[in-house]
Every structure is written in C-alpha cells, then in structure tokens.
Coordinates of C-alpha atoms and ligand atoms in Angstrom, one line a residue:
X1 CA 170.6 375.1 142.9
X2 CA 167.6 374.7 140.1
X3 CA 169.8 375.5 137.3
X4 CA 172.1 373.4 138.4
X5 CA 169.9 370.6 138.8
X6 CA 168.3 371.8 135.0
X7 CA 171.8 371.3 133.2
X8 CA 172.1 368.1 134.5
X9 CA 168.8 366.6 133.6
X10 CA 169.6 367.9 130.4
X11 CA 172.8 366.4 130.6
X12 CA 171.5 363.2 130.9
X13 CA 168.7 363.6 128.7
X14 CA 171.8 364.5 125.7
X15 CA 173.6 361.4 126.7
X16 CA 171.0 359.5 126.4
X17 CA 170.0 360.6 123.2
X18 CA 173.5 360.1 121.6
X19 CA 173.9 356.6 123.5
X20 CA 171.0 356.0 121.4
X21 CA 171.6 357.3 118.3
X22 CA 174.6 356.0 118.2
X23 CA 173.4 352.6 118.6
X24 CA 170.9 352.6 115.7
X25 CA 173.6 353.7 113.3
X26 CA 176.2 351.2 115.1
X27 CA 178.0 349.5 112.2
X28 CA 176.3 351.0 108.9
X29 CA 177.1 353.8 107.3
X30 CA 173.6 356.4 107.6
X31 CA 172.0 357.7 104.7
X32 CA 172.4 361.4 104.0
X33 CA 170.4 363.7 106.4
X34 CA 167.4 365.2 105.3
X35 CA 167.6 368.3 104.3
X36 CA 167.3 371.2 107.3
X37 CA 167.8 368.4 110.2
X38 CA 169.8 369.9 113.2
X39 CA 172.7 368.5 114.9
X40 CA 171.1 366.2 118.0
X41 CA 167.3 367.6 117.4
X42 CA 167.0 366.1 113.9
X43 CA 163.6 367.5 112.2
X44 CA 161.9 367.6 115.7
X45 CA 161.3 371.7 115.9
X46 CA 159.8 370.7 111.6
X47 CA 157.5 367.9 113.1
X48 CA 156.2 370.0 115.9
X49 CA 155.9 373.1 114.3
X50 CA 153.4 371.4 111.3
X51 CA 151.0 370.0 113.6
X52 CA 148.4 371.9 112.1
X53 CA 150.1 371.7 108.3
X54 CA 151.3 368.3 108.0
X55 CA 151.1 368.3 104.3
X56 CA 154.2 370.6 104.2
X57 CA 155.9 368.5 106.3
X58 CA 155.2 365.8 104.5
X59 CA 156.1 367.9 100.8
X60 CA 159.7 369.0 102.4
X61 CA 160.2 365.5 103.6
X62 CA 159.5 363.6 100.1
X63 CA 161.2 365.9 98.0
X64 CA 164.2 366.2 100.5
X65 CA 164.5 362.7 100.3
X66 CA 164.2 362.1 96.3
X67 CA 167.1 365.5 96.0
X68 CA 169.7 363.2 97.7
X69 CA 169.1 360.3 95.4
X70 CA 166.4 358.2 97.1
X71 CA 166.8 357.7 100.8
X72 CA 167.6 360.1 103.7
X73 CA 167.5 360.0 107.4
X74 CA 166.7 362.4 110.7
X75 CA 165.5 362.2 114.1
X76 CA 162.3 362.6 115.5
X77 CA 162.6 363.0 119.6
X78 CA 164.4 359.7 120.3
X79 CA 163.8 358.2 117.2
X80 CA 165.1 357.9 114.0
X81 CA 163.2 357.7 110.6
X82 CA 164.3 356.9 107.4
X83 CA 163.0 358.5 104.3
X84 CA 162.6 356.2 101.3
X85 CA 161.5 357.6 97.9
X86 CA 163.4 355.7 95.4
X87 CA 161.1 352.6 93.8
X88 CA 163.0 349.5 94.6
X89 CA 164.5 350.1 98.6
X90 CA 160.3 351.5 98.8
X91 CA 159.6 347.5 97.5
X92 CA 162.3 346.2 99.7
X93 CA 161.4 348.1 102.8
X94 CA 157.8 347.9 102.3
X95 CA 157.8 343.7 102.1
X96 CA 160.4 343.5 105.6
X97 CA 159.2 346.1 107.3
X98 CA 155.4 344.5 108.2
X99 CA 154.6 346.2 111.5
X100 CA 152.6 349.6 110.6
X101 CA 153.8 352.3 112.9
X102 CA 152.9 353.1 116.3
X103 CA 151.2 356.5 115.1
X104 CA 148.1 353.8 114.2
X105 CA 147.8 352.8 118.1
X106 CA 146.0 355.6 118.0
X107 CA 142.8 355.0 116.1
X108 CA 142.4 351.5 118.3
X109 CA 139.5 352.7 120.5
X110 CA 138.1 353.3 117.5
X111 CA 138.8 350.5 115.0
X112 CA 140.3 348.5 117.2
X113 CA 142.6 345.0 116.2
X114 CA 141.1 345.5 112.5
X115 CA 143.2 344.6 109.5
X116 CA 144.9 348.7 108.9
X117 CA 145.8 348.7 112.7
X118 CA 146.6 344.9 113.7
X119 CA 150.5 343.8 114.4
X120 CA 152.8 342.5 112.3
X121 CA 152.4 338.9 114.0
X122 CA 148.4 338.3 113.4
X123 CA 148.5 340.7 110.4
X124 CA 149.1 337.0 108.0
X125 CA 145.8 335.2 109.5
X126 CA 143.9 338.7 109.4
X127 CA 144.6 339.2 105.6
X128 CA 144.2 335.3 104.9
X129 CA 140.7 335.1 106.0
X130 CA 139.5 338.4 104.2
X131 CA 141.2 338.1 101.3
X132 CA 138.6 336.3 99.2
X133 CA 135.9 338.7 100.3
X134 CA 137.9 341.3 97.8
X135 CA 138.8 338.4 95.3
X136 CA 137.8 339.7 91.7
X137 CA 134.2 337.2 91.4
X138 CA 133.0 339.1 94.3
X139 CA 134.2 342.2 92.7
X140 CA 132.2 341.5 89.7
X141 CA 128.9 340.3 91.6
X142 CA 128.8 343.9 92.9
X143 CA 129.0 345.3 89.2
X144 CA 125.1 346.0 89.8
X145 CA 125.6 348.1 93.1
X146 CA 128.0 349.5 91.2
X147 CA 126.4 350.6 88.3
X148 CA 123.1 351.6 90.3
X149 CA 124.5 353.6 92.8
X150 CA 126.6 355.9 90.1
X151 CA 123.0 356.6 88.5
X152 CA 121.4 357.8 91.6
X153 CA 124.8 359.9 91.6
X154 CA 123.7 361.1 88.2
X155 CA 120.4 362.8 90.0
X156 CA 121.7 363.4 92.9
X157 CA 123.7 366.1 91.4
X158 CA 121.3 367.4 88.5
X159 CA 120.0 370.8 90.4
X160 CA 123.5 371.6 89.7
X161 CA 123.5 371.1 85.5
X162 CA 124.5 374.3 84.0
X163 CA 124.8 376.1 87.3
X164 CA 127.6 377.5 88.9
X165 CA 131.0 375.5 90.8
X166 CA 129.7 373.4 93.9
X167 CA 131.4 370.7 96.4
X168 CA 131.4 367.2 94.2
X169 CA 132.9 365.9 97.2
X170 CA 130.0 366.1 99.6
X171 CA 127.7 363.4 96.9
X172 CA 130.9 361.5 96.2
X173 CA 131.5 360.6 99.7
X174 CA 128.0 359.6 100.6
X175 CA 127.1 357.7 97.7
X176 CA 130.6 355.7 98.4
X177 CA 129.3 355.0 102.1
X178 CA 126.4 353.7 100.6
X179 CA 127.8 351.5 97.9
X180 CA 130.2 350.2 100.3
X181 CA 127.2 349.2 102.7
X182 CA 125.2 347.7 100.1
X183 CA 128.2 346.2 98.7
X184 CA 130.5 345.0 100.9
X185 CA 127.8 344.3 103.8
X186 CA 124.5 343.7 101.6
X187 CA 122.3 346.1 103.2
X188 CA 121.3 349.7 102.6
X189 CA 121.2 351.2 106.0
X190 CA 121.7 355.0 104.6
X191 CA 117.7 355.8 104.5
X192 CA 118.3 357.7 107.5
X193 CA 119.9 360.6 106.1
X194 CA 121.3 362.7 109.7
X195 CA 122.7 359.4 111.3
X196 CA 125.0 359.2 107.6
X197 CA 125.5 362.8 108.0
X198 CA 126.3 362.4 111.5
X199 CA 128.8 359.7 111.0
X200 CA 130.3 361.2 108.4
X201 CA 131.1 364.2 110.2
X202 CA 132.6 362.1 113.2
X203 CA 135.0 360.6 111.0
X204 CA 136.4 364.2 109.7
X205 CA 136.8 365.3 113.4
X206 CA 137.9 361.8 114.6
X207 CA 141.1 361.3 112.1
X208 CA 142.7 365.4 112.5
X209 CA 142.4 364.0 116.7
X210 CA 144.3 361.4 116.0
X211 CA 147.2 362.1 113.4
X212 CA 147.9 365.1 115.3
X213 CA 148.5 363.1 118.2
X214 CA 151.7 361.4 116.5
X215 CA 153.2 365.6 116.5
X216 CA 151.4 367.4 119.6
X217 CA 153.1 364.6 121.7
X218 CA 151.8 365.6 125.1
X219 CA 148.6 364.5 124.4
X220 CA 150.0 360.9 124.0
X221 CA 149.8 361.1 128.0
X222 CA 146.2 359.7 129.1
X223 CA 146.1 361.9 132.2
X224 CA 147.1 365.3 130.3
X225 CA 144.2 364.2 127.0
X226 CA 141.9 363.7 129.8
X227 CA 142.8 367.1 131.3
X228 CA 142.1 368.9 128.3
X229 CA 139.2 367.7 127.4
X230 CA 139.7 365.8 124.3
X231 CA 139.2 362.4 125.8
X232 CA 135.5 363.1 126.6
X233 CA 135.2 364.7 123.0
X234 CA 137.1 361.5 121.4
X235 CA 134.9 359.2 123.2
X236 CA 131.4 361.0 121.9
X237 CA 132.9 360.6 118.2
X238 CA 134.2 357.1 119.1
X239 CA 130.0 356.2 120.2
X240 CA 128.7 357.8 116.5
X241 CA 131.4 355.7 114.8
X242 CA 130.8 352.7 116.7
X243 CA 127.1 353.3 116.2
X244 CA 127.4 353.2 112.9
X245 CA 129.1 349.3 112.8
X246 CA 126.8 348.0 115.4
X247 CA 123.9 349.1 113.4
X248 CA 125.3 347.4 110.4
X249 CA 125.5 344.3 112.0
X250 CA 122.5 344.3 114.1
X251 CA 120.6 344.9 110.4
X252 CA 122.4 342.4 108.9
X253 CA 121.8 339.7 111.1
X254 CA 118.2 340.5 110.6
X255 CA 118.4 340.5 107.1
X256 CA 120.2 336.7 107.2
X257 CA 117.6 335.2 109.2
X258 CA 115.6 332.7 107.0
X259 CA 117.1 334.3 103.9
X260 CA 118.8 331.9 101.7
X261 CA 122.5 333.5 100.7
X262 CA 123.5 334.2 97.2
X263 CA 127.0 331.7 96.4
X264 CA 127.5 331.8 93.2
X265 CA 128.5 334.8 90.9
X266 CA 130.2 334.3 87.5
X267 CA 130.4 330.3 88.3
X268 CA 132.6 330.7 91.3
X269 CA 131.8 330.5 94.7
X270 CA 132.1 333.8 96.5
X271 CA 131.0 335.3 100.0
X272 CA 130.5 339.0 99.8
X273 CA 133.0 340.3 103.1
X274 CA 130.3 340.2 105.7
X275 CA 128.3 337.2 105.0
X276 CA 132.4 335.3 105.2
X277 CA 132.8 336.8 108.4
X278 CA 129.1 336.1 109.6
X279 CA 129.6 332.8 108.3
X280 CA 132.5 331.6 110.3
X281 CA 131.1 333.5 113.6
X282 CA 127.8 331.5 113.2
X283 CA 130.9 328.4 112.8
X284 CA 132.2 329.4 116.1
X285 CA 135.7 330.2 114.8
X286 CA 135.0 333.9 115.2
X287 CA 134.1 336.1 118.3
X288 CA 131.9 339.0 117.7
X289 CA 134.3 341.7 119.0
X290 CA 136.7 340.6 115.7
X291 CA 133.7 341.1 113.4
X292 CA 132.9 344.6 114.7
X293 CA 136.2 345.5 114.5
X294 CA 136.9 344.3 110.5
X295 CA 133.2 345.8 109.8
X296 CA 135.0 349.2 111.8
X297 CA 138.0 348.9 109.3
X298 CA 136.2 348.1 106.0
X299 CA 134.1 351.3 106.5
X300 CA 136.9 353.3 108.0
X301 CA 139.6 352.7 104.9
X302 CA 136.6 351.8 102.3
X303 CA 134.7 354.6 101.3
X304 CA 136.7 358.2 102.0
X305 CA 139.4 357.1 100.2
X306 CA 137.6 355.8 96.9
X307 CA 135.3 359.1 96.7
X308 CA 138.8 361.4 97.6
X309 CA 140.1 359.9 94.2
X310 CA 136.8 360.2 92.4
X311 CA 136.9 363.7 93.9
X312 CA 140.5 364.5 92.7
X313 CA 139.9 363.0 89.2
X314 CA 136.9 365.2 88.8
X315 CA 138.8 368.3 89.2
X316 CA 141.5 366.6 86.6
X317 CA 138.9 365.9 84.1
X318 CA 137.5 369.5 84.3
X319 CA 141.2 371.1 84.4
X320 CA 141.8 368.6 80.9
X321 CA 138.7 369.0 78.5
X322 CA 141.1 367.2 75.8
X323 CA 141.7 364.3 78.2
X324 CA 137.8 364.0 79.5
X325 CA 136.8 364.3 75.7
X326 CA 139.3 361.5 74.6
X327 CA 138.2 359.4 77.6
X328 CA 134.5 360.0 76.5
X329 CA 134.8 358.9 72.7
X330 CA 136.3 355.7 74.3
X331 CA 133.2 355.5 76.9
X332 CA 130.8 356.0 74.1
X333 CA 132.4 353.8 71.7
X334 CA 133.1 351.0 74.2
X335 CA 129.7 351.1 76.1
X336 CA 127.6 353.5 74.4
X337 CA 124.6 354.1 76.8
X338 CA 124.1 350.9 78.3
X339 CA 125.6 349.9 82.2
X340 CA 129.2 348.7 82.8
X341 CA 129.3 345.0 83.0
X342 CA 132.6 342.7 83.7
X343 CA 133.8 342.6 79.8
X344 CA 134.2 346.0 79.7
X345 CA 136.4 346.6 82.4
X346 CA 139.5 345.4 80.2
X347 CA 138.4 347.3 77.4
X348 CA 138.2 350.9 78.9
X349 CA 142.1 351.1 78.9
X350 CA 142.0 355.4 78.3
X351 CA 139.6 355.6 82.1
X352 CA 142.4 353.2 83.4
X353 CA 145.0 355.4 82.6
X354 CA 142.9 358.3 83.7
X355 CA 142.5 356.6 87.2
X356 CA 146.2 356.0 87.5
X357 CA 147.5 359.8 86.5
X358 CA 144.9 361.1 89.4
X359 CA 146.4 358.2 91.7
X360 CA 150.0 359.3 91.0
X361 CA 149.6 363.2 91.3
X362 CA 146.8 362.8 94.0
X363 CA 147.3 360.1 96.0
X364 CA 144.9 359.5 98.8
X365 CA 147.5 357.8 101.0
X366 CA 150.7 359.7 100.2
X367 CA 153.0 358.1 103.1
X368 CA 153.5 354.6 104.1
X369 CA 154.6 354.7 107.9
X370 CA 156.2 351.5 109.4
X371 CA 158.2 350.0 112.0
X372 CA 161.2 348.5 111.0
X373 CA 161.5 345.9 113.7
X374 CA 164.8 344.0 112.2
X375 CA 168.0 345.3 110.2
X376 CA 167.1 345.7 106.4
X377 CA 169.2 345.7 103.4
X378 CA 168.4 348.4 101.1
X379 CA 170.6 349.2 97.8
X380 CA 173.2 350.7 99.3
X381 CA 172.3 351.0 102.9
X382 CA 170.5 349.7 105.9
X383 CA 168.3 350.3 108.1
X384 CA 169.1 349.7 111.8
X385 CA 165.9 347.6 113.8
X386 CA 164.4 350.0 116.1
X387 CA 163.8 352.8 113.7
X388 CA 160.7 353.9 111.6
X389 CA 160.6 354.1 107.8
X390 CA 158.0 356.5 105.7
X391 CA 157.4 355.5 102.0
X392 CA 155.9 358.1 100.1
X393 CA 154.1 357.2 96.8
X394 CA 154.4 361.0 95.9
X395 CA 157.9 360.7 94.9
X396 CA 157.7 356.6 94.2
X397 CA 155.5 356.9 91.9
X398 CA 157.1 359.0 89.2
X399 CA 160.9 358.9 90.1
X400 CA 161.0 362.1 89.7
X401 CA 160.9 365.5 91.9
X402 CA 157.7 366.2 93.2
X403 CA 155.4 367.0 90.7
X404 CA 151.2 366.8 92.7
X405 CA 150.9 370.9 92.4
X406 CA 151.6 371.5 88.9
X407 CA 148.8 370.2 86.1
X408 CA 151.0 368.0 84.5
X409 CA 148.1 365.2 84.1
X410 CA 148.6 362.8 81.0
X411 CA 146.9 359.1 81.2
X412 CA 149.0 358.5 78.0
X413 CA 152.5 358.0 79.8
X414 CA 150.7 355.1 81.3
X415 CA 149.9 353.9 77.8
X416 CA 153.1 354.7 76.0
X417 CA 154.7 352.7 78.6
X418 CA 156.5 356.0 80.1
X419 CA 154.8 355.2 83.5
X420 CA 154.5 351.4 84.7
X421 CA 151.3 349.9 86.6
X422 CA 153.8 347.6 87.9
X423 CA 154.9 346.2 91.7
X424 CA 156.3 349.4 92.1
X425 CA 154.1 351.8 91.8
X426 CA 152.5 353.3 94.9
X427 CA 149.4 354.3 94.8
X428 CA 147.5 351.4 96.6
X429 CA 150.6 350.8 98.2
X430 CA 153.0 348.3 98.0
X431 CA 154.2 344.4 98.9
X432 CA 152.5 342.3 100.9
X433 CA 150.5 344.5 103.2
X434 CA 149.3 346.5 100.2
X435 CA 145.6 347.8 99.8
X436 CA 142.9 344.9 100.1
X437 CA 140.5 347.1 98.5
X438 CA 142.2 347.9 95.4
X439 CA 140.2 345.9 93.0
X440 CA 137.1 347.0 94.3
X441 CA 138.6 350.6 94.2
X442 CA 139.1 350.8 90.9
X443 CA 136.5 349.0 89.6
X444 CA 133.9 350.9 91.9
X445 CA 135.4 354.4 90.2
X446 CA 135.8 353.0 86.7
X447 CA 131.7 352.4 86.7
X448 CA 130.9 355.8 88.4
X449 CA 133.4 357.7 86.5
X450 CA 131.5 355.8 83.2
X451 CA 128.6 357.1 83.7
X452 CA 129.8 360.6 85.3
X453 CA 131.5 361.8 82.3
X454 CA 128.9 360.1 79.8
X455 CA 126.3 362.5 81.5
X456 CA 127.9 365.1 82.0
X457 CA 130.5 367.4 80.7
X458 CA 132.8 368.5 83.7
X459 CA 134.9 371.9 84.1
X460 CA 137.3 372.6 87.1
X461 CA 139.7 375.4 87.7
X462 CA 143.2 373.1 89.1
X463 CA 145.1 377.0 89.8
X464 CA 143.0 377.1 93.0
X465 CA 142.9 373.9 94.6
X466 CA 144.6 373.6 97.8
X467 CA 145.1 370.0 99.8
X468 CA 145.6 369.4 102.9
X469 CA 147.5 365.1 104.6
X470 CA 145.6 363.8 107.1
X471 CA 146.0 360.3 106.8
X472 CA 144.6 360.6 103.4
X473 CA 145.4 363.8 101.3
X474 CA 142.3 365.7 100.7
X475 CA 141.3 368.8 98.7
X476 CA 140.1 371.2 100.9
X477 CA 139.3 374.2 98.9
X478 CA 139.3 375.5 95.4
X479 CA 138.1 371.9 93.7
X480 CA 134.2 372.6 93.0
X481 CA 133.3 371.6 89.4
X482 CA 130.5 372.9 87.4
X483 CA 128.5 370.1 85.0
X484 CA 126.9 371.0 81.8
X485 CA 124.3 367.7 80.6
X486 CA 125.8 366.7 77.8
X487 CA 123.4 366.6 74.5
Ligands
HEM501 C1 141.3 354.9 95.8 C2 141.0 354.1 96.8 C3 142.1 353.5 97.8 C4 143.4 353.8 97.9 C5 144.2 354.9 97.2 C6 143.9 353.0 99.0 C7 145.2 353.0 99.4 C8 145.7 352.1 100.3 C9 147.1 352.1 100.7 C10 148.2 352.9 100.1 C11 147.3 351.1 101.7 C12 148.6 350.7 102.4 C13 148.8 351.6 103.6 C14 150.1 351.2 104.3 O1 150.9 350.4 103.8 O2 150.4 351.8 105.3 C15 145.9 350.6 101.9 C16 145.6 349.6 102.9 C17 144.4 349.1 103.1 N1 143.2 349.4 102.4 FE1 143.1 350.7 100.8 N2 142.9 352.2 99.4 C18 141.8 352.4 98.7 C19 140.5 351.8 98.8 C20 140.2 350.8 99.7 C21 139.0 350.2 99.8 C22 137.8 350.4 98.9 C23 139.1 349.3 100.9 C24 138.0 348.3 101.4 C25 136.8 348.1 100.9 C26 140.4 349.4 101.4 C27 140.9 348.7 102.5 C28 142.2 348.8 103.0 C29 142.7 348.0 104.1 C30 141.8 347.1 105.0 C31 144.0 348.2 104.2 C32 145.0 347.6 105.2 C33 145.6 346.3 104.5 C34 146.5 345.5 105.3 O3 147.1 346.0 106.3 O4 146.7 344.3 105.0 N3 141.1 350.4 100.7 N4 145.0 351.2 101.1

C-alpha cells in the first residue's frame, strides 16, 4: 500500500514538473542544454552535489555555456535557469532583468531592504538617492583617506620586508574596512582592534551560511534551520554584524553634533554617503531602520571585495616581474615619490590596465544571478518570465573559453585595444543595476597599489593558488607574497 501511495506522489510530483516546464518554454524555441543536464532533473544532482565546491559548479556552468555559442539552459528543482555568457544577450538580459534573485532573500536579516538585496520596484528610488554619494567629486575629496590609509599599509606590513611568503590578504582587508569607515562614513571607529577582528570574522562565517542555503535547500525551511541549530548560530553573527553598523552610526551622530560639515570639494557640492543619508533623516524624509540598512550594505559590498582585488593583483604582480617593473617606471615617472592626487589618476594608464587584467581573470563577483520576471528578447532566443538568468563575467569578459587558472595576465590587450573597458565588460557588472562603488573601487586600489609597488618589490608563486565562489571568488590558499624594500 506505501509503495503504491510512493509512485503516485511521484507521479504527480513528474507531472507537475513537466506541466511546468513545459510552460516556461511554451512558444520559444530553448537554448541548447547545458552540458551534463539530465532528462527531467536538469543540473539538480550538479547543484546539490557542490554545496561545499560551488566554484566548480560555477567553472562547468560558464564554460558549458560559452562551448555552445553563448547561452544555454537546465533545470534547477522546478526551476529553470538560463546561462548567458556571450557579451551582448549578458547587456540585454542584465538591463530587463532588474529583480536580483531570490538566493539574496537570504542575507535580509542581515542587510536587510539595502541597495544589493532591495526589489526590482524600489531598487530606482534606492539607487537615485545614493548615487551622488559615489559621484566622482566625492571620489576625489577622499583622495586623502586614500592616500593615508595605503601608507599605514606600507608599515603595517614592513616586519615582513625580505622575509618569507605571508597572507597579504589579512592587512588588505582591514585597512579596506577602515578606509571605507573613514571614507565613506567620516569616522575611524577601527581603534578597537578585536571588535574589527570580530566582525570581520562574522562576515566569513555569515556569507558560506547563506550561499549555501540557495543548494542545501532543506535549510530554506525555518523549522528544520531552527532544528539544526544554525538559526541560533546565524542570529549571534547577525548581532556582531549589526553591531558593527549601529556603532557607526551612534559615533557618527556624535561626531555631527555642533560640527560644521565639509560641502565643498573640487568646487562642487558633495555629501560624503553618510552625511546625505544623515542629512535627509534629520529632513524627516528618511526613517532610521533605511539608514542602518544602506550603512549594512555599504560595509557589506564595500570593503571585501576591493581588498579581494587588491589581493588578487598582488599575486599577479609577483607572478609578472616584467609587468610590476613596467607599471613601476610609469609610477615613478608619473608621481615620483609624492601622494596620488586627482590629475594623476588619468595619467596612470599602465595601473589601469593592470586593475582591469586582475578584474577579468579574477573577478570578485564572477556570477550575476537575477530574476527574469517578464519574457526577454535575446539574439536569437528568449527567455520565458518565471525563470532565472546567471551572467558570468568569467566568460563575458574575454569572449573566449575560460581562461581565470592559467597565468595569461597582460594589461597591454587593454591598451592595444584587444580588450575593451566598454558597456560590456563585466567586471563591476553590467547595465543599470551595475556596481555603485566602482569609481571609488578603482580609484581606492589605484592609490594603494601606487604606493604598494613604489615600496616594495612583490614576488608570488600563481602555480599554487587555489580559489574558492562564495558570493565573491576568493583565493583561499597558495597566494602569499613575499616583499623585498625597494632601494
Ligand atoms: C573591486 C571592487 C568591486 C567589485 C569587483 C564590485 C562588483 C560589483 C558587481 C559585479 C555588482 C553587480 C552585482 C549584480 O548585478 O548582481 C556590484 C553591485 C554593487 N556594489 Fe560593487 N564591487 C566592488 C566594490 C564596491 C564598493 C567599494 C562598493 C561601495 C562602497 C560597492 C557597492 C555595491 C552595491 C551597493 C551594489 C548593488 C548595486 C545595485 O543593486 O544598484 N561595490 N558590485
């Protein structure tokens, strides 16, 4: 009688998958399946099994998808997914397809209705009012931070001059917190050392919680998360993290009182990001709970990512003496020892180029998840509303097969015109919901790389480095440098 009962749930259970399936392809013709998809499963048993290893998945997915010319599709569960690597359908389908997938639900406790995790529908007003906080005057008014913090960089890692390989990666990411707070928020709140360290090491347990809830989909259920015991664990990294953002604003209400606020950099009035919001709060026209949440999002997507592509171009550099020695002579002959200031930037064209190689073999986002919550025309196919698209920059950026493990690094395809900085190129993502941080980004790691590789001359072994994609792609192992003082 229970078998009986068995075959016909899973009866049901196949008929309603191919009711559905069949609807979302109802009338188009699909792409070709990705490579290794099974007839009604799709790429579930793939998914599930790289729960721990989602960097293969997302390798066999990418260059699955560029083999069959650009786009592919396969199922997930109920759902399906389409697989876009070639440049333009990645433009098309990254301007209509606004919604960001509902794999970021799941950082909400923690950053709540913030710009990254907001819906499509107040995603315009979001961006609108936060834009000019990133505009390139305010950029330039934080040359200073800029330029200071990379020198305290510069000591921070001296005990290591002429020593053996260590982790880069540890002072890159707290001296990018700490820019970003003085920065972005005006205040240095990293004197106390453990509560960074502390923070910092909630957010590395936080985000592998969380993206591996998208695969390991029983603990989607509240009850069963509960029941295991990662909701209580969740919720003690969720009161660091939160910790963190109310202690920012707490000191930087202080530090407003009475204080008279700096409006004017480079002739055009600016308000550094949390001075706008703090602003319009004061105005009325925002509640608190928005503020902690934007503060929560800055500092979530605002300083990992920036020191994950210093930390990558390090290991570059040190893997390419000729490139770091050809991107010194330009240092040297465009600043010579003297700080970075805003006429420079346009003239360091080599540490541009630099920036952009790293960004296209190692970049720090390497998948562009969305909804796609309407029918949309690509080149020669569409996709169906009700299905999910992943853009990956891997592929997108060089139109080519996958290339990030090999040590094929040359800036001077970007300046030969081989390799475009153009709409379509990835690596701070692309269309309209596109990276709000980019220009501080790159500006931020032109100065510190500046005065990095004018201090020190870098070495790094590439033959060892292994990454690993959560959310951002990370080196994990094998990318310590050694530094030598240059004379
Ligand atoms: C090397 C550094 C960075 C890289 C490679 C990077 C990359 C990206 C990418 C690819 C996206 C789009 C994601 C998607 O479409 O799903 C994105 C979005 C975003 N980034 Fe960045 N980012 C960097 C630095 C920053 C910085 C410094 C900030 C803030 C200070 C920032 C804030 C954001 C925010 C808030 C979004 C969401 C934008 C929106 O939905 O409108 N990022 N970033």
């Amino acid at each position: 009688m229970l078998s009986l009962i068995l075959i016909y749930v899973l009866v049901v259970c196949l008929g309603f998958v191919i009711l559905k399936r069949a609807r979302s392809s109802r009338g188009h013709a699909l792409p070709p399946l990705l490579p290794g998809s099974l007839p009604i499963i799709g790429y579930t048993i793939q998914v599930v099994s790289a729960a721990r290893n989602q960097f293969r998945l997302l390798k066999a997915v990418t260059s699955g998808s560029a083999e069959k010319g650009g786009i592919t599709t396969t199922t997930f569960g109920t759902e399906r997914y389409y697989f876009i690597t070639d440049p333009q359908d990645a433009v098309t389908a990254a301007n209509s397809c606004l919604q960001r997938h509902y794999a970021f639900d799941f950082c909400k406790p923690w950053l709540g209705d913030g710009l990254l995790t907001t819906s499509a529908e107040t995603w315009k007003s979001h961006r609108k009012l936060l834009s000019p906080a990133f505009s390139l005057p305010v950029i330039h008014g934080l040359l200073e931070v800029f330029n200071s913090q990379s020198r305290k960089l510069l000591e921070e890692v001296a005990p290591h001059d002429g020593k053996g390989p260590f982790d880069h990666d540890v002072y890159l990411t707290k001296n990018a917190l700490e820019t970003l707070c003085v920065g972005t928020f005006g205040i240095n709140i990293i004197d106390d050392e453990k509560f960074t360290q502390k923070y910092i090491k909630s957010l590395y347990e936080i985000i592998p919680m969380v993206t591996r809830k998208f695969v390991e989909v029983w603990s989607q259920s509240d009850f069963l998360y509960k029941l295991s015991g990662l909701k209580e664990k969740e919720d003690q990294l969720l009161d660091t993290l939160h910790s963190m953002t109310d202690k920012v604003l707490q000191e930087k209400k202080l530090a407003r009182k009475g204080k008279e606020i700096k409006k004017e950099v480079t002739g055009i009035e600016y308000r550094p990001f949390l001075d706008l919001l703090l602003d319009l709060s004061e105005n009325g026209e925002l509640s608190d709970q928005y503020i902690r949440e934007e503060t929560q999002t800055i500092i979530a997507s605002g300083f990992e990512t920036t020191s994950n592509q210093l930390t990558s171009t390090l290991v570059l550099l040190g893997a390419h003496p000729e490139v770091q020695e050809k991107m010194y002579e330009e240092l040297i002959d465009v600043l010579q020892d003297r700080d970075v200031e805003k006429e420079d930037l346009n003239k360091l064209v080599y540490t541009n180029a630099v920036i952009l190689e790293s960004l296209r073999l190692f970049p720090t986002v390497p998948c562009l998840l969305r909804c796609v919550d309407k029918d949309v025309k690509l080149k020669n196919y569409t996709m169906r509303a009700g299905s999910y698209c992943s853009i990956s920059p891997l592929v997108v950026n060089v139109n080519s097969p996958w290339k990030a493990e090999t040590t094929h690094f040359e800036p001077e395809k970007w300046l030969n015109g081989e390799y475009k900085n153009n709409s379509e190129f990835a690596g701070f993502g692309l269309g309209k919901r596109g990276c709000i941080g980019k220009t501080y980004a790159m500006t931020m790691m032109k100065v510190v790389l500046s005065h990095f590789i004018r201090r020190y001359r870098v070495q790094a072994d590439m033959s060892q480095v292994r990454v690993k994609f959560e959310f951002l792609l990370k080196p994990v192992s094998g990318h310590e440098i050694r530094i030598q003082r240059r004379n």
